[in-house]
Tab-separated table of C-alpha atoms in Angstrom:
chain	number	residue	atom	x	y	z
A	75	LYS	CA	23.655	4.216	-10.871
A	76	GLN	CA	20.256	2.629	-10.257
A	77	GLU	CA	18.180	1.851	-13.311
A	78	VAL	CA	14.594	0.641	-13.114
A	79	THR	CA	13.013	-1.044	-16.113
A	80	GLN	CA	9.438	-1.972	-16.868
A	81	ILE	CA	8.650	-4.188	-19.816
A	82	PRO	CA	6.418	-4.081	-21.787
A	83	ALA	CA	5.615	-0.377	-22.013
A	84	ALA	CA	1.971	-1.126	-22.738
A	85	LEU	CA	-0.433	-4.015	-22.341
A	86	SER	CA	-4.004	-4.498	-23.512
A	87	VAL	CA	-6.038	-7.370	-22.100
A	88	PRO	CA	-9.675	-8.470	-21.883
A	89	GLU	CA	-11.509	-8.058	-18.621
A	90	GLY	CA	-11.132	-10.867	-16.100
A	91	GLU	CA	-7.557	-11.851	-16.825
A	92	ASN	CA	-4.996	-12.239	-14.096
A	93	LEU	CA	-2.053	-9.986	-14.841
A	94	VAL	CA	1.615	-9.887	-13.966
A	95	LEU	CA	3.474	-6.601	-14.318
A	96	ASN	CA	7.249	-6.797	-14.224
A	97	CYS	CA	9.837	-4.432	-12.794
A	98	SER	CA	13.600	-4.935	-12.708
A	99	PHE	CA	16.313	-2.887	-11.021
A	100	THR	CA	20.082	-2.966	-11.354
A	101	ASP	CA	21.230	-2.069	-7.831
A	102	SER	CA	20.003	-4.315	-5.030
A	103	ALA	CA	20.962	-1.754	-2.351
A	104	ILE	CA	17.428	-0.516	-1.850
A	105	TYR	CA	15.304	0.382	1.167
A	106	ASN	CA	12.069	-0.527	-0.517
A	107	LEU	CA	10.284	-1.065	-3.814
A	108	GLN	CA	7.079	0.840	-4.484
A	109	TRP	CA	4.260	0.460	-6.983
A	110	PHE	CA	2.169	3.440	-8.045
A	111	ARG	CA	-0.819	3.959	-10.251
A	112	GLN	CA	-1.157	7.034	-12.445
A	113	ASP	CA	-4.424	8.048	-14.075
A	114	PRO	CA	-4.498	10.596	-16.913
A	115	GLY	CA	-4.433	14.141	-15.583
A	116	LYS	CA	-3.936	12.986	-12.030
A	117	GLY	CA	-1.091	12.435	-9.641
A	118	LEU	CA	0.473	9.222	-8.475
A	119	THR	CA	-1.413	6.957	-6.123
A	120	SER	CA	0.624	4.595	-3.982
A	121	LEU	CA	-0.503	0.986	-4.338
A	122	LEU	CA	1.995	-1.122	-2.439
A	123	LEU	CA	5.345	-0.681	-0.742
A	124	ILE	CA	7.623	-3.651	-0.047
A	125	GLN	CA	10.437	-3.157	2.408
A	126	SER	CA	13.793	-4.655	1.388
A	127	SER	CA	13.468	-7.269	4.135
A	128	GLN	CA	10.046	-8.392	2.907
A	129	ARG	CA	9.118	-10.741	0.091
A	130	GLU	CA	5.594	-9.582	-0.698
A	131	GLN	CA	2.707	-7.293	0.137
A	132	THR	CA	-0.986	-7.646	-0.602
A	133	SER	CA	-3.862	-5.227	-0.894
A	134	GLY	CA	-7.175	-6.498	-2.175
A	135	ARG	CA	-6.716	-7.873	-5.694
A	136	LEU	CA	-3.125	-6.647	-5.804
A	137	ASN	CA	-0.074	-8.584	-4.721
A	138	ALA	CA	3.479	-7.372	-5.117
A	139	SER	CA	6.579	-9.486	-4.672
A	140	LEU	CA	10.230	-8.576	-4.323
A	141	ASP	CA	13.329	-10.604	-5.097
A	142	LYS	CA	16.264	-8.371	-4.252
A	143	SER	CA	18.913	-10.878	-5.232
A	144	SER	CA	17.646	-11.072	-8.786
A	145	GLY	CA	16.645	-7.404	-8.945
A	146	ARG	CA	13.007	-8.084	-9.722
A	147	SER	CA	9.572	-7.157	-8.500
A	148	THR	CA	6.212	-8.186	-9.859
A	149	LEU	CA	2.759	-6.724	-9.395
A	150	TYR	CA	0.000	-9.284	-9.701
A	151	ILE	CA	-3.510	-8.054	-10.466
A	152	ALA	CA	-6.234	-10.641	-10.034
A	153	ALA	CA	-9.399	-10.655	-12.104
A	154	SER	CA	-8.640	-7.424	-13.946
A	155	GLN	CA	-11.410	-4.857	-14.460
A	156	PRO	CA	-11.779	-1.900	-16.849
A	157	GLY	CA	-11.255	0.366	-13.837
A	158	ASP	CA	-7.737	-1.019	-13.525
A	159	SER	CA	-6.805	0.755	-16.756
A	160	ALA	CA	-4.017	3.184	-15.898
A	161	THR	CA	-0.270	3.548	-16.046
A	162	TYR	CA	1.591	1.548	-13.420
A	163	LEU	CA	4.947	2.725	-12.168
A	164	CYS	CA	7.470	0.962	-10.010
A	165	ALA	CA	10.127	2.827	-8.087
A	166	ALA	CA	13.103	1.771	-5.991
A	167	LEU	CA	14.147	3.827	-2.976
A	168	THR	CA	17.863	3.476	-3.414
A	169	GLN	CA	20.492	3.608	-0.699
A	170	GLY	CA	23.433	5.968	-0.652
A	171	GLY	CA	23.817	9.679	-1.201
A	172	SER	CA	20.436	11.338	-1.379
A	173	GLU	CA	18.474	8.097	-0.932
A	174	LYS	CA	16.279	8.907	-3.868
A	175	LEU	CA	13.300	7.266	-5.448
A	176	VAL	CA	14.246	5.970	-8.900
A	177	PHE	CA	11.287	5.336	-11.183
A	178	GLY	CA	10.709	3.040	-14.094
A	179	LYS	CA	9.113	4.546	-17.182
A	180	GLY	CA	5.804	2.900	-16.474
A	181	MET	CA	3.513	0.399	-18.126
A	182	LYS	CA	0.228	1.544	-19.629
A	183	LEU	CA	-2.475	-1.018	-18.947
A	184	THR	CA	-5.763	-1.151	-20.832
A	185	VAL	CA	-8.401	-3.601	-19.661
A	186	ASN	CA	-11.121	-4.014	-22.272
A	187	PRO	CA	-14.704	-4.844	-21.250
B	220	GLU	CA	-7.808	15.885	4.377
B	221	ALA	CA	-4.080	15.153	4.076
B	222	GLN	CA	-2.895	16.404	0.735
B	223	VAL	CA	-0.255	17.996	-1.428
B	224	THR	CA	-1.519	20.837	-3.576
B	225	GLN	CA	0.093	22.413	-6.600
B	226	ASN	CA	-0.745	25.617	-8.424
B	227	PRO	CA	-1.301	26.227	-11.191
B	228	ARG	CA	-2.426	22.903	-12.600
B	229	TYR	CA	-1.930	24.024	-16.174
B	230	LEU	CA	0.284	26.785	-17.484
B	231	ILE	CA	1.203	28.026	-20.943
B	232	THR	CA	3.989	30.579	-21.045
B	233	VAL	CA	6.634	31.951	-23.364
B	234	THR	CA	10.378	31.520	-23.358
B	235	GLY	CA	12.149	33.682	-20.806
B	236	LYS	CA	9.161	34.717	-18.712
B	237	LYS	CA	9.865	33.855	-15.087
B	238	LEU	CA	7.330	31.628	-13.402
B	239	THR	CA	6.758	29.932	-10.075
B	240	VAL	CA	4.885	26.698	-9.428
B	241	THR	CA	3.732	26.467	-5.851
B	242	CYS	CA	3.577	23.333	-3.742
B	243	SER	CA	2.017	23.082	-0.321
B	244	GLN	CA	1.409	20.174	2.036
B	245	ASN	CA	-0.703	20.046	5.183
B	246	MET	CA	0.881	16.984	6.799
B	247	ASN	CA	3.800	18.695	8.573
B	248	HIS	CA	6.259	16.696	6.468
B	249	GLU	CA	9.929	17.629	6.566
B	250	TYR	CA	10.902	16.063	3.245
B	251	MET	CA	9.657	17.568	-0.014
B	252	SER	CA	10.704	16.957	-3.576
B	253	TRP	CA	10.056	18.053	-7.160
B	254	TYR	CA	9.956	15.700	-10.142
B	255	ARG	CA	9.404	16.161	-13.828
B	256	GLN	CA	7.820	13.508	-16.013
B	257	ASP	CA	8.556	13.272	-19.721
B	258	PRO	CA	7.475	10.658	-22.285
B	259	GLY	CA	10.106	7.959	-22.614
B	260	LEU	CA	12.095	9.279	-19.664
B	261	GLY	CA	9.854	8.626	-16.696
B	262	LEU	CA	9.947	10.689	-13.509
B	263	ARG	CA	13.192	12.389	-12.644
B	264	GLN	CA	13.986	14.310	-9.494
B	265	ILE	CA	14.737	18.011	-9.871
B	266	TYR	CA	15.345	19.209	-6.312
B	267	TYR	CA	14.564	18.011	-2.836
B	268	SER	CA	14.492	19.453	0.673
B	269	MET	CA	15.070	17.673	3.956
B	270	ASN	CA	13.712	20.562	6.031
B	271	VAL	CA	13.346	24.324	6.195
B	272	GLU	CA	16.321	26.075	4.576
B	273	VAL	CA	17.833	22.725	3.511
B	274	THR	CA	17.665	22.011	-0.202
B	275	ASP	CA	19.750	19.954	-2.607
B	276	LYS	CA	19.937	19.098	-6.274
B	277	GLY	CA	18.383	16.025	-7.775
B	278	ASP	CA	19.177	14.522	-11.159
B	279	VAL	CA	18.012	17.360	-13.421
B	280	PRO	CA	18.349	20.695	-11.552
B	281	GLU	CA	19.550	22.844	-14.464
B	282	GLY	CA	17.247	25.774	-15.137
B	283	TYR	CA	15.353	25.450	-11.857
B	284	LYS	CA	15.522	27.025	-8.418
B	285	VAL	CA	13.739	26.159	-5.210
B	286	SER	CA	13.347	27.648	-1.773
B	287	ARG	CA	12.122	26.275	1.537
B	288	LYS	CA	11.340	29.150	3.865
B	289	GLU	CA	8.403	27.436	5.504
B	290	LYS	CA	7.863	23.792	6.274
B	291	ARG	CA	4.649	23.480	4.326
B	292	ASN	CA	5.724	25.214	1.094
B	293	PHE	CA	8.286	24.274	-1.529
B	294	PRO	CA	7.967	26.462	-4.642
B	295	LEU	CA	9.680	25.605	-7.924
B	296	ILE	CA	11.034	28.602	-9.782
B	297	LEU	CA	11.889	28.789	-13.456
B	298	GLU	CA	13.858	32.016	-13.859
B	299	SER	CA	14.012	31.876	-17.659
B	300	PRO	CA	11.886	29.018	-18.977
B	301	SER	CA	12.848	27.320	-22.218
B	302	PRO	CA	10.861	24.925	-24.432
B	303	ASN	CA	12.824	21.939	-23.108
B	304	GLN	CA	11.212	22.577	-19.740
B	305	THR	CA	7.824	21.714	-21.164
B	306	SER	CA	6.819	18.834	-18.958
B	307	LEU	CA	4.502	17.471	-16.285
B	308	TYR	CA	5.734	18.450	-12.825
B	309	PHE	CA	4.985	16.705	-9.549
B	310	CYS	CA	5.631	17.766	-6.006
B	311	ALA	CA	5.841	15.156	-3.258
B	312	SER	CA	6.304	15.057	0.494
B	313	SER	CA	6.947	12.569	3.270
B	314	PRO	CA	7.868	12.580	6.967
B	315	LEU	CA	11.650	12.568	7.281
B	316	GLU	CA	11.923	9.990	10.046
B	317	ALA	CA	9.693	7.545	8.178
B	318	ARG	CA	10.980	8.334	4.705
B	319	LEU	CA	12.740	5.018	4.326
B	320	ARG	CA	9.656	3.052	5.376
B	321	GLU	CA	6.723	5.002	3.959
B	322	THR	CA	5.760	6.250	0.557
B	323	GLN	CA	5.809	9.825	-0.607
B	324	TYR	CA	2.564	11.705	-1.100
B	325	PHE	CA	2.273	13.225	-4.547
B	326	GLY	CA	0.481	16.333	-5.703
B	327	PRO	CA	-1.866	16.285	-8.722
B	328	GLY	CA	0.745	17.598	-11.128
B	329	THR	CA	1.312	20.803	-13.073
B	330	ARG	CA	1.388	20.613	-16.830
B	331	LEU	CA	3.672	23.290	-18.250
B	332	LEU	CA	4.004	24.309	-21.878
B	333	VAL	CA	6.773	26.739	-22.784
B	334	LEU	CA	6.424	28.258	-26.249
């Protein structure tokens, strides 16, 4: 059974820092690995999706990498801003059966001005 | 605008009073899914549907029902809500043929409190 872990559960940093958010998964049989952002009272916003055959994806200040063999993905946020404060979720679209999206519990990020 | 809508957004009810949370998408997606999000447990799938009249259980289906009579709508039904169903609920959709390559689109969430 796929398990997705995000550590730490919360992170507070000063503005301007470059950040690395970690995600690990136990079953490497995945179609893709996705990163989402969740703001309080709002739904999930897709940030990046990395196919299983890819190593990384970039969008603006965000870069996500995937190492299937070690069961790890990282989300890199460059030059963090207070507007980046949110909860970040990673999710693995896992092969087999219902091909479901298995989520980590999220990491709450606070960027202080 | 492409979107997934949920109604109501907030709901307070009492134990045993049947309720329905509606979900609608305007993107002609075949695949739709319901999740619940709880502190310390993350998002867990309740039910999903591959197309009209095709539904299946996710990880936590107990106490819930769904139906898929139309492509755009996927209501979540709680026949006899209990306090342990207090949660934040999300509906999501995606095109079936691209489901393995593209992300799901999520609704804004419905916060349910069962007293």
